[in-house]
PDB file of C-alpha atoms in Angstrom:
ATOM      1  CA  UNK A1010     -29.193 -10.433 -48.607  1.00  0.00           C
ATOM      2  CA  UNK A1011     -27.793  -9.328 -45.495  1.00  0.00           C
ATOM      3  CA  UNK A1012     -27.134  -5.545 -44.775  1.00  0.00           C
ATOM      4  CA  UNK A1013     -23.915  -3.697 -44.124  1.00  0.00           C
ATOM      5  CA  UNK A1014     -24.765  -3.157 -40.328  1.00  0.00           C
ATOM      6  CA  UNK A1015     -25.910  -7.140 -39.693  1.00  0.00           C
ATOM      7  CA  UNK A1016     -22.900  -8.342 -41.023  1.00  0.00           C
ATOM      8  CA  UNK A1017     -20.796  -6.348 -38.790  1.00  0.00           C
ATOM      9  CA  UNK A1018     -23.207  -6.866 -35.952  1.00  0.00           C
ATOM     10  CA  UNK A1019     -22.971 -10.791 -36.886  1.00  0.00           C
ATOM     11  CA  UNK A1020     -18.847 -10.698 -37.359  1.00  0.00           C
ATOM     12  CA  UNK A1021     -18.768  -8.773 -33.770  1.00  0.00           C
ATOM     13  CA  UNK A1022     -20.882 -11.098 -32.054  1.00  0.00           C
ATOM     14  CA  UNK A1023     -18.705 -14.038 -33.662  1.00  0.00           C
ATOM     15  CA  UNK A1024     -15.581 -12.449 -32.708  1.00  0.00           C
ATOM     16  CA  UNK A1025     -16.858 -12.659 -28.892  1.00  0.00           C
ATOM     17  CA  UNK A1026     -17.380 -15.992 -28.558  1.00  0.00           C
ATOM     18  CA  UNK A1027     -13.553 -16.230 -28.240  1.00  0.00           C
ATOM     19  CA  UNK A1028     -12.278 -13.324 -26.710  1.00  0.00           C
ATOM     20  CA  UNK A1029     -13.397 -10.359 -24.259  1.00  0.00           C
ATOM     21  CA  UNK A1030     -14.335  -7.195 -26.289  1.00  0.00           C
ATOM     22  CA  UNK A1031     -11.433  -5.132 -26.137  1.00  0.00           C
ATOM     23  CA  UNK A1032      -9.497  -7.682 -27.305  1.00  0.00           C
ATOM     24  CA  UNK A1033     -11.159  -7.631 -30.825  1.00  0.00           C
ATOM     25  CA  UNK A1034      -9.507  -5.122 -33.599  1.00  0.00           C
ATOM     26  CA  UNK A1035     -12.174  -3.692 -35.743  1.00  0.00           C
ATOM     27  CA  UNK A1036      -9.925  -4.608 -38.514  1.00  0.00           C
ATOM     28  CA  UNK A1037     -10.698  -7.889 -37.485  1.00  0.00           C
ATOM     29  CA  UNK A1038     -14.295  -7.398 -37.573  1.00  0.00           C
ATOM     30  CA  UNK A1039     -14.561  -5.622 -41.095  1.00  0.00           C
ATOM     31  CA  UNK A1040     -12.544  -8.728 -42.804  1.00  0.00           C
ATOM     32  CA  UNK A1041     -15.064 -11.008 -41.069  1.00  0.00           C
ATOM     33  CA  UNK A1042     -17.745  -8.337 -41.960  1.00  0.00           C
ATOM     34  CA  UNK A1043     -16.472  -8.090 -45.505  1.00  0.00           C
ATOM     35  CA  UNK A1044     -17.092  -4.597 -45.156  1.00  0.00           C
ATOM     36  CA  UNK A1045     -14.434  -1.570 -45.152  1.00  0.00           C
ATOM     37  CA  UNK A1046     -12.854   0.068 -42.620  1.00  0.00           C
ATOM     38  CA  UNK A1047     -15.138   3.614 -42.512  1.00  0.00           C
ATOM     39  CA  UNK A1048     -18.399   1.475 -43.053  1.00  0.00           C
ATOM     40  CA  UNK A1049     -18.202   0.941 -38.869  1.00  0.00           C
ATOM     41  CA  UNK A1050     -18.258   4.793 -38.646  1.00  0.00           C
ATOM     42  CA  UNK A1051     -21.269   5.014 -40.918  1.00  0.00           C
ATOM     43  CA  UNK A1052     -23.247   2.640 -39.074  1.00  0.00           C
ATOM     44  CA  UNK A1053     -21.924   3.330 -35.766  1.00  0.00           C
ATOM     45  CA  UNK A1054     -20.444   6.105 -35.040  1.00  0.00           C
ATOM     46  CA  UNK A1055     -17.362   4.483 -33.655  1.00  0.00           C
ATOM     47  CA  UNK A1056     -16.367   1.319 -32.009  1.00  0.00           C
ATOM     48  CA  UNK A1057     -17.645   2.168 -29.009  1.00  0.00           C
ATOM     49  CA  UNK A1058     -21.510   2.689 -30.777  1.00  0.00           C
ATOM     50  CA  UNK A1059     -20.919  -0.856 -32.365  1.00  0.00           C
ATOM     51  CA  UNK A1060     -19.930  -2.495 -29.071  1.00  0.00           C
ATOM     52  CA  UNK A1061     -23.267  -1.095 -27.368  1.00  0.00           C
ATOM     53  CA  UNK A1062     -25.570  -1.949 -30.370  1.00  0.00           C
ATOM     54  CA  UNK A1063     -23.736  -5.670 -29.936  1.00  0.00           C
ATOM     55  CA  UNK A1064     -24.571  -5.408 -26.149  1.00  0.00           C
ATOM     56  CA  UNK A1065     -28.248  -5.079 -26.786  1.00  0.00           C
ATOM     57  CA  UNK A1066     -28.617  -7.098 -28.758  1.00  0.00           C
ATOM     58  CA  UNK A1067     -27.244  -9.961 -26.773  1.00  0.00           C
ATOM     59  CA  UNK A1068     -30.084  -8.121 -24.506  1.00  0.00           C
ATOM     60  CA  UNK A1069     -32.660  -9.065 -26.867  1.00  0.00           C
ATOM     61  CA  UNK A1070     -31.371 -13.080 -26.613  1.00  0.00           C
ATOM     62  CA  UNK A1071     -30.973 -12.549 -22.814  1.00  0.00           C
ATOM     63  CA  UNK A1072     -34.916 -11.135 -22.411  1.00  0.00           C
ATOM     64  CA  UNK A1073     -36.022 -13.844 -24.974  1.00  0.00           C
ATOM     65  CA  UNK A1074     -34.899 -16.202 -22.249  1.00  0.00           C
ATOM     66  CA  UNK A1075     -36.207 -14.630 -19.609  1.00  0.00           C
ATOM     67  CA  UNK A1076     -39.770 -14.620 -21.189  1.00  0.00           C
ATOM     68  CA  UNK A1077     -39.396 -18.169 -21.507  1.00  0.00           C
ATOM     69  CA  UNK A1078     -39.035 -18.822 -17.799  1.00  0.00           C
ATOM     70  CA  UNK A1079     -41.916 -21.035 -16.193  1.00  0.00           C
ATOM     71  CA  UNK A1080     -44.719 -19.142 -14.375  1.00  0.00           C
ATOM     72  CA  UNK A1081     -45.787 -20.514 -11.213  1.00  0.00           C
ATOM     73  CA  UNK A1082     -48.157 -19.996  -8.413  1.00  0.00           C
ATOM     74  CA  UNK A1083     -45.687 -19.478  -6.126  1.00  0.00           C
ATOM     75  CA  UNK A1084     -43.709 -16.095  -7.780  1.00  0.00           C
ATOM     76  CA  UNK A1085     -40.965 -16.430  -4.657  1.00  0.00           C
ATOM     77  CA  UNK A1086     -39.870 -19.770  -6.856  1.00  0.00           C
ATOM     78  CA  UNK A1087     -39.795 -18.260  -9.699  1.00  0.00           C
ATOM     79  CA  UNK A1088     -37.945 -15.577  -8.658  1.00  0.00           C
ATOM     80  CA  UNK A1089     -34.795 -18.764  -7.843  1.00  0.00           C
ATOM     81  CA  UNK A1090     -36.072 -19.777 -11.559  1.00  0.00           C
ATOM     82  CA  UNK A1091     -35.163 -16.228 -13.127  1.00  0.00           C
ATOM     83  CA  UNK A1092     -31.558 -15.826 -10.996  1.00  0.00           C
ATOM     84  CA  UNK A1093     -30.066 -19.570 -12.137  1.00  0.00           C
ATOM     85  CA  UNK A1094     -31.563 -18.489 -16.202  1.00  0.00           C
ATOM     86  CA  UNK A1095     -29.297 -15.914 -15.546  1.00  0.00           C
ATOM     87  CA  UNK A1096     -26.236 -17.383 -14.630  1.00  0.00           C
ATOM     88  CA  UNK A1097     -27.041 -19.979 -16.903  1.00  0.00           C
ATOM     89  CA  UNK A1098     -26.681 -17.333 -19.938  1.00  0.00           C
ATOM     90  CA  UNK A1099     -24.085 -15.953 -17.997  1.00  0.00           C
ATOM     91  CA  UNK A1100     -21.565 -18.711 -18.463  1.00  0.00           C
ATOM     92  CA  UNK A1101     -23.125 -19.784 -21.729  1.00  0.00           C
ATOM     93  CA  UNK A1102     -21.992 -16.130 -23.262  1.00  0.00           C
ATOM     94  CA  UNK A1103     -18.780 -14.916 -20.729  1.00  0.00           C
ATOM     95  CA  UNK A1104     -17.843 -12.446 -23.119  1.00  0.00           C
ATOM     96  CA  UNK A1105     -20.817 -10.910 -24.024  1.00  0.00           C
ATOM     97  CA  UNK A1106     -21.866 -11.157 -20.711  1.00  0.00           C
ATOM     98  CA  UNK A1107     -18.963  -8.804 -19.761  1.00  0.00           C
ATOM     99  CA  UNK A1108     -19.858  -6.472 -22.644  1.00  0.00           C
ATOM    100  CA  UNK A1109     -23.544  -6.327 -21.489  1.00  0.00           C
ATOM    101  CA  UNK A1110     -23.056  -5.610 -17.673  1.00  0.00           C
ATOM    102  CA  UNK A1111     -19.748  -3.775 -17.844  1.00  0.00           C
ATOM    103  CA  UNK A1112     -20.176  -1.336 -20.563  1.00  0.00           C
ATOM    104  CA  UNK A1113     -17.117   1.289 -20.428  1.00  0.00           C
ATOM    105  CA  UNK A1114     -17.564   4.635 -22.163  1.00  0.00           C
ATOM    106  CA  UNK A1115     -20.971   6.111 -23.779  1.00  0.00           C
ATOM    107  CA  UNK A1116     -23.856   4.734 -25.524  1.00  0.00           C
ATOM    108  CA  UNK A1117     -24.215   2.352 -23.060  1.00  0.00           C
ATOM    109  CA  UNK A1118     -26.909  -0.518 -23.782  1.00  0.00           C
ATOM    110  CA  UNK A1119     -30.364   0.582 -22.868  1.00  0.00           C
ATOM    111  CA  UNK A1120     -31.934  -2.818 -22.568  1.00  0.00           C
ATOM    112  CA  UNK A1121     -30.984  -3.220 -19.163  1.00  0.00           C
ATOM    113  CA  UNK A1122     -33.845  -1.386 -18.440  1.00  0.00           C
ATOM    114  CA  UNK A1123     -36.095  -3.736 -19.817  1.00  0.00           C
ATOM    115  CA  UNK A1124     -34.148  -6.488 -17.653  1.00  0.00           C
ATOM    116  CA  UNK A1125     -35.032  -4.289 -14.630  1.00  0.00           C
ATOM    117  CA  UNK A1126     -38.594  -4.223 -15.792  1.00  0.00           C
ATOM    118  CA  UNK A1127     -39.082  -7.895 -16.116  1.00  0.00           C
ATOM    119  CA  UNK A1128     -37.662  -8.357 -12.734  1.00  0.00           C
ATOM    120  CA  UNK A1129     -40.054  -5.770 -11.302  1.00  0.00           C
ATOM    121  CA  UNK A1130     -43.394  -7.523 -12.699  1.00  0.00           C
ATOM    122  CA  UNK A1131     -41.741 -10.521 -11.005  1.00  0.00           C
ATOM    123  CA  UNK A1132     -41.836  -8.965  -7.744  1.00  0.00           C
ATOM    124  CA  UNK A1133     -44.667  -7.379  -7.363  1.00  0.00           C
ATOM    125  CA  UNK A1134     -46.518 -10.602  -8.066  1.00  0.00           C
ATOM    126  CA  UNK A1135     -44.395 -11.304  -4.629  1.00  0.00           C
ATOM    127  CA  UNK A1136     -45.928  -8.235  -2.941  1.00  0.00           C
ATOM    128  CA  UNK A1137     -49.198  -9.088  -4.218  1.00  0.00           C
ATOM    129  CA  UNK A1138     -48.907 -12.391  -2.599  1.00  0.00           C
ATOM    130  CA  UNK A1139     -47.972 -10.636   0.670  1.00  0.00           C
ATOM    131  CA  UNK A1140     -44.091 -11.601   0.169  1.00  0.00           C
ATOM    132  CA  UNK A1141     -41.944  -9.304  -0.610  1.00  0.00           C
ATOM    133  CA  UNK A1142     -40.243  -6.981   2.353  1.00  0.00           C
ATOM    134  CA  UNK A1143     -39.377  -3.862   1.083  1.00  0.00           C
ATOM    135  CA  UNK A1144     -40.315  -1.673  -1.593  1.00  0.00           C
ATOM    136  CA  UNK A1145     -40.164  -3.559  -5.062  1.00  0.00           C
ATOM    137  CA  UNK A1146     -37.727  -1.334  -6.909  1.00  0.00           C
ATOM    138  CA  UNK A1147     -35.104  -1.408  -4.046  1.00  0.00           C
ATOM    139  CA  UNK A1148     -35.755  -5.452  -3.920  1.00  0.00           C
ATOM    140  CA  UNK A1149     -35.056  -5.296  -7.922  1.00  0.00           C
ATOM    141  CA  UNK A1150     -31.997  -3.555  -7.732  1.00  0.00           C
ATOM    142  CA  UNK A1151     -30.585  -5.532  -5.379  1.00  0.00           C
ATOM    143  CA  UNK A1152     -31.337  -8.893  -6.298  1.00  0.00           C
ATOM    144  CA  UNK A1153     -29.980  -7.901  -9.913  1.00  0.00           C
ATOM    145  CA  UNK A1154     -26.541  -6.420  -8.218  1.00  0.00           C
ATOM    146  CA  UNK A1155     -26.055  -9.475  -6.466  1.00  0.00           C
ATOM    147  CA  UNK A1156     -26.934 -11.797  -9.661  1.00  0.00           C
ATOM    148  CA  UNK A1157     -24.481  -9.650 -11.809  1.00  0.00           C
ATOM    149  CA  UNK A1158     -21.907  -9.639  -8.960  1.00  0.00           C
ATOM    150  CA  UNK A1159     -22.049 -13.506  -8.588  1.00  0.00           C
ATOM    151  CA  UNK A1160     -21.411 -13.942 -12.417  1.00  0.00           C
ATOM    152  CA  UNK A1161     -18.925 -11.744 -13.311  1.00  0.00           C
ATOM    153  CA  UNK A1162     -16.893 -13.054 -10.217  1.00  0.00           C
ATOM    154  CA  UNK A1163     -17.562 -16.573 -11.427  1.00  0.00           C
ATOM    155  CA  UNK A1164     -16.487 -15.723 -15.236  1.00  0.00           C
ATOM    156  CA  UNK A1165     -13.492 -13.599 -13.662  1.00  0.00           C
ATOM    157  CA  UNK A1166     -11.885 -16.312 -11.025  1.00  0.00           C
ATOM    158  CA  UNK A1167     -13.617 -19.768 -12.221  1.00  0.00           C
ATOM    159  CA  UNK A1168     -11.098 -20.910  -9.633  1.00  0.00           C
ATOM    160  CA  UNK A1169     -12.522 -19.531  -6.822  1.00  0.00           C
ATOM    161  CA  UNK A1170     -16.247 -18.800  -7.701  1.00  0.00           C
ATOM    162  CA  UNK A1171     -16.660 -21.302 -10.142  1.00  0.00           C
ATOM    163  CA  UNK A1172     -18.830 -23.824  -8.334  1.00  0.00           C
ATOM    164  CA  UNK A1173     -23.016 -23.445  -8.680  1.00  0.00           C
ATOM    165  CA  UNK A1174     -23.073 -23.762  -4.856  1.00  0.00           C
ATOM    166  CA  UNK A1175     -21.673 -20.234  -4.537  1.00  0.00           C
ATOM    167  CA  UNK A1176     -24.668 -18.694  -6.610  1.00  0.00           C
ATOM    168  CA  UNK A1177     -26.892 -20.860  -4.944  1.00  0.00           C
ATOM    169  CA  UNK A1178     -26.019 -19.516  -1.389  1.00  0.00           C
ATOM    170  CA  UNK A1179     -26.154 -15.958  -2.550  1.00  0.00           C
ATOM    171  CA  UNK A1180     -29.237 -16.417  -4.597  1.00  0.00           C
ATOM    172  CA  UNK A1181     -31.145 -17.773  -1.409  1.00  0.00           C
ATOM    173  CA  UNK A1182     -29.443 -15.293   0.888  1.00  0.00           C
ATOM    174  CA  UNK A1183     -30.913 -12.469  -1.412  1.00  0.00           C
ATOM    175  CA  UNK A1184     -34.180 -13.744  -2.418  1.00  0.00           C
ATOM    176  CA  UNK A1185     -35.103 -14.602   1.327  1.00  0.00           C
ATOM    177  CA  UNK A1186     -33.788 -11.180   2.774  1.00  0.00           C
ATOM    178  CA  UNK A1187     -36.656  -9.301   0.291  1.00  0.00           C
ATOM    179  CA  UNK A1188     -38.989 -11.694   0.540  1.00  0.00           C
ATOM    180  CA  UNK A1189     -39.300 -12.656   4.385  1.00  0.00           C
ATOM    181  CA  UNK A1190     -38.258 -16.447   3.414  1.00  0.00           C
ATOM    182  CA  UNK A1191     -35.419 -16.426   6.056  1.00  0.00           C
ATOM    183  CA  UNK A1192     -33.726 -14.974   8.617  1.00  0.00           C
ATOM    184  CA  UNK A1193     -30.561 -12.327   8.208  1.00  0.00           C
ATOM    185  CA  UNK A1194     -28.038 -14.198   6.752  1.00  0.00           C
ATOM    186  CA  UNK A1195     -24.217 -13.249   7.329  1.00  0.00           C
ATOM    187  CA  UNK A1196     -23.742 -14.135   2.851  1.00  0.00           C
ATOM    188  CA  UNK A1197     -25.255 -10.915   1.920  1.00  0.00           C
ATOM    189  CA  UNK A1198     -22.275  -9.496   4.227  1.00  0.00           C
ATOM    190  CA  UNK A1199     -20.084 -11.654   1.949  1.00  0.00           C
ATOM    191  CA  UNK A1200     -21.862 -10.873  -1.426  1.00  0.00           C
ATOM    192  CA  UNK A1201     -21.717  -7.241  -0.426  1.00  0.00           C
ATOM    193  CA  UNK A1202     -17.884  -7.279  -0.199  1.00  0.00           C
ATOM    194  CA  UNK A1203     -17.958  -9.768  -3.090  1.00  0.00           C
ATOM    195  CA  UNK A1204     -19.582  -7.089  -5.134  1.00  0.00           C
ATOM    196  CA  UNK A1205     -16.951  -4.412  -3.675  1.00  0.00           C
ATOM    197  CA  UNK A1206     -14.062  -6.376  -4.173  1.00  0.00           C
ATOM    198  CA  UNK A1207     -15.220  -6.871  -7.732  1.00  0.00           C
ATOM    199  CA  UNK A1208     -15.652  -3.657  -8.856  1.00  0.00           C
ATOM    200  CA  UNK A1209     -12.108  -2.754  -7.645  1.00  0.00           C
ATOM    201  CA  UNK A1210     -10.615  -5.047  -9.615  1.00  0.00           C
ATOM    202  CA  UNK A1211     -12.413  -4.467 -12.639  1.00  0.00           C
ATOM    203  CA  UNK A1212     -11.772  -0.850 -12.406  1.00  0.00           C
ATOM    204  CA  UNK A1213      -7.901  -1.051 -11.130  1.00  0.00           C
ATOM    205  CA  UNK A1214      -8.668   1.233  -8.254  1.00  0.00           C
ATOM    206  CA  UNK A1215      -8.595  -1.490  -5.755  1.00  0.00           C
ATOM    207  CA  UNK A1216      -6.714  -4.782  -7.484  1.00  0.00           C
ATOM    208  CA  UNK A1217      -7.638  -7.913  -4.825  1.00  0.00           C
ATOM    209  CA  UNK A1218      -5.140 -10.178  -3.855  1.00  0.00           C
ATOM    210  CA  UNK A1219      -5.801 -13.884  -4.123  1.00  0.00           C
ATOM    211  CA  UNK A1220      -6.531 -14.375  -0.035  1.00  0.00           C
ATOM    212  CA  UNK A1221      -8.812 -11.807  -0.491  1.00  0.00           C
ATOM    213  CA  UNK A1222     -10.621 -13.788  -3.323  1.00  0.00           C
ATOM    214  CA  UNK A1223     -10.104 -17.016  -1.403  1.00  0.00           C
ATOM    215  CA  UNK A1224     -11.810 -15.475   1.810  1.00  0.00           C
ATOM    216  CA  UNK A1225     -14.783 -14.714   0.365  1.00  0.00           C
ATOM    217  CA  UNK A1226     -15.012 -17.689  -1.616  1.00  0.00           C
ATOM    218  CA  UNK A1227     -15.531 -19.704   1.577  1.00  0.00           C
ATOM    219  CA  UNK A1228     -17.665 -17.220   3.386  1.00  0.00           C
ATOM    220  CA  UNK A1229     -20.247 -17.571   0.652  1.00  0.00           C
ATOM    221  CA  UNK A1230     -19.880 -21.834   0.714  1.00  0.00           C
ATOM    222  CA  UNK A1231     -20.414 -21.288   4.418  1.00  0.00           C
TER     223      UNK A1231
END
């Protein structure tokens, strides 16, 4: 028999398959949960505590998957491998996506870290090789901006970003500038304003207009 705290866990992570987090009552969540109202509180905290315990454990599904990912003797390809897993999970999960990579508010989900880690081992097997251009935690974190930058943009204007192609570019863009694999590339311009533009809108500081969107859009198919 399942406890109190998986059945709201399980009722939460149902919930999201059909709408964005805030979106989702936690009256909703205790009918679904068969549980009462306080019992959140008691296993939680708040909603807040719930929605980060729900975040990592959509970690735990996401790092599943990446420990699944082929391993290859040439780590620069399996670096590409690890980015389109990503996305892949990415627009397999939009809303939990969202709730994993734009937590609002404290706890926020700790298993990032563990994403960071994974992505770390990965590139030092590139600097062992002798291909990786720059220190391997400043390669991680920017390879893992740009991947979370490229799917939140596709998941928040499908229209616009939609389309593989535009991960593609900014996956190659990235993954070359660390690694040595190509030349300066004006996309990580692009992605860089991308990620910008992004964060404005998600935050309401800096709402984008739709040119805005649709500029970009072709700089990165370009």
């Amino acid at each position: 028999m399942t406890s109190a705290r998986e059945r709201i866990l399980e009722a939460t992570a149902e919930l999201l398959a059909g709408k964005d987090a805030p979106a989702i009552s936690t009256r909703a969540i205790c009918e679904r949960a068969k549980v009462g109202g306080p019992e959140i509180y008691r296993q939680f905290g708040d909603k807040q505590g719930l929605l980060a315990a729900v975040a990592d454990v959509g970690f735990e599904r996401f790092l599943a998957g990446k420990r699944r990912n082929p391993r290859t003797a040439d780590p620069v390809a399996d670096l590409r491998t690890a980015w389109d897993s990503h996305v892949t999970f990415a627009l397999a999960n939009p809303h939990l996506y969202r709730l994993m990579f734009t937590p609002t508010g404290d706890p926020k989900p700790q298993a990032v870290k563990e994403a960071q880690g994974l992505l770390l081992a990965a590139l030092r097997r590139c600097g062992d090789a002798g291909r990786l251009r720059m220190p391997a935690e400043l390669a991680g974190q920017s390879i893992l901006a740009a991947n979370v930058g490229v799917c939140l943009m596709m998941l928040s204007f499908p229209e616009q970003f939609g389309g593989l192609d535009i991960s593609t570019s900014v996956r190659d863009a990235v993954i070359g500038k660390v690694t040595g694999d190509q030349q300066e590339d004006t996309r990580i311009s692009a992605a860089t304003v991308l990620a910008r533009a992004l964060a404005g809108t998600l935050t309401g500081t800096a709402p984008v207009d739709s040119a805005t969107i649709d500029s970009l859009a072709r700089a990165l198919r370009s």
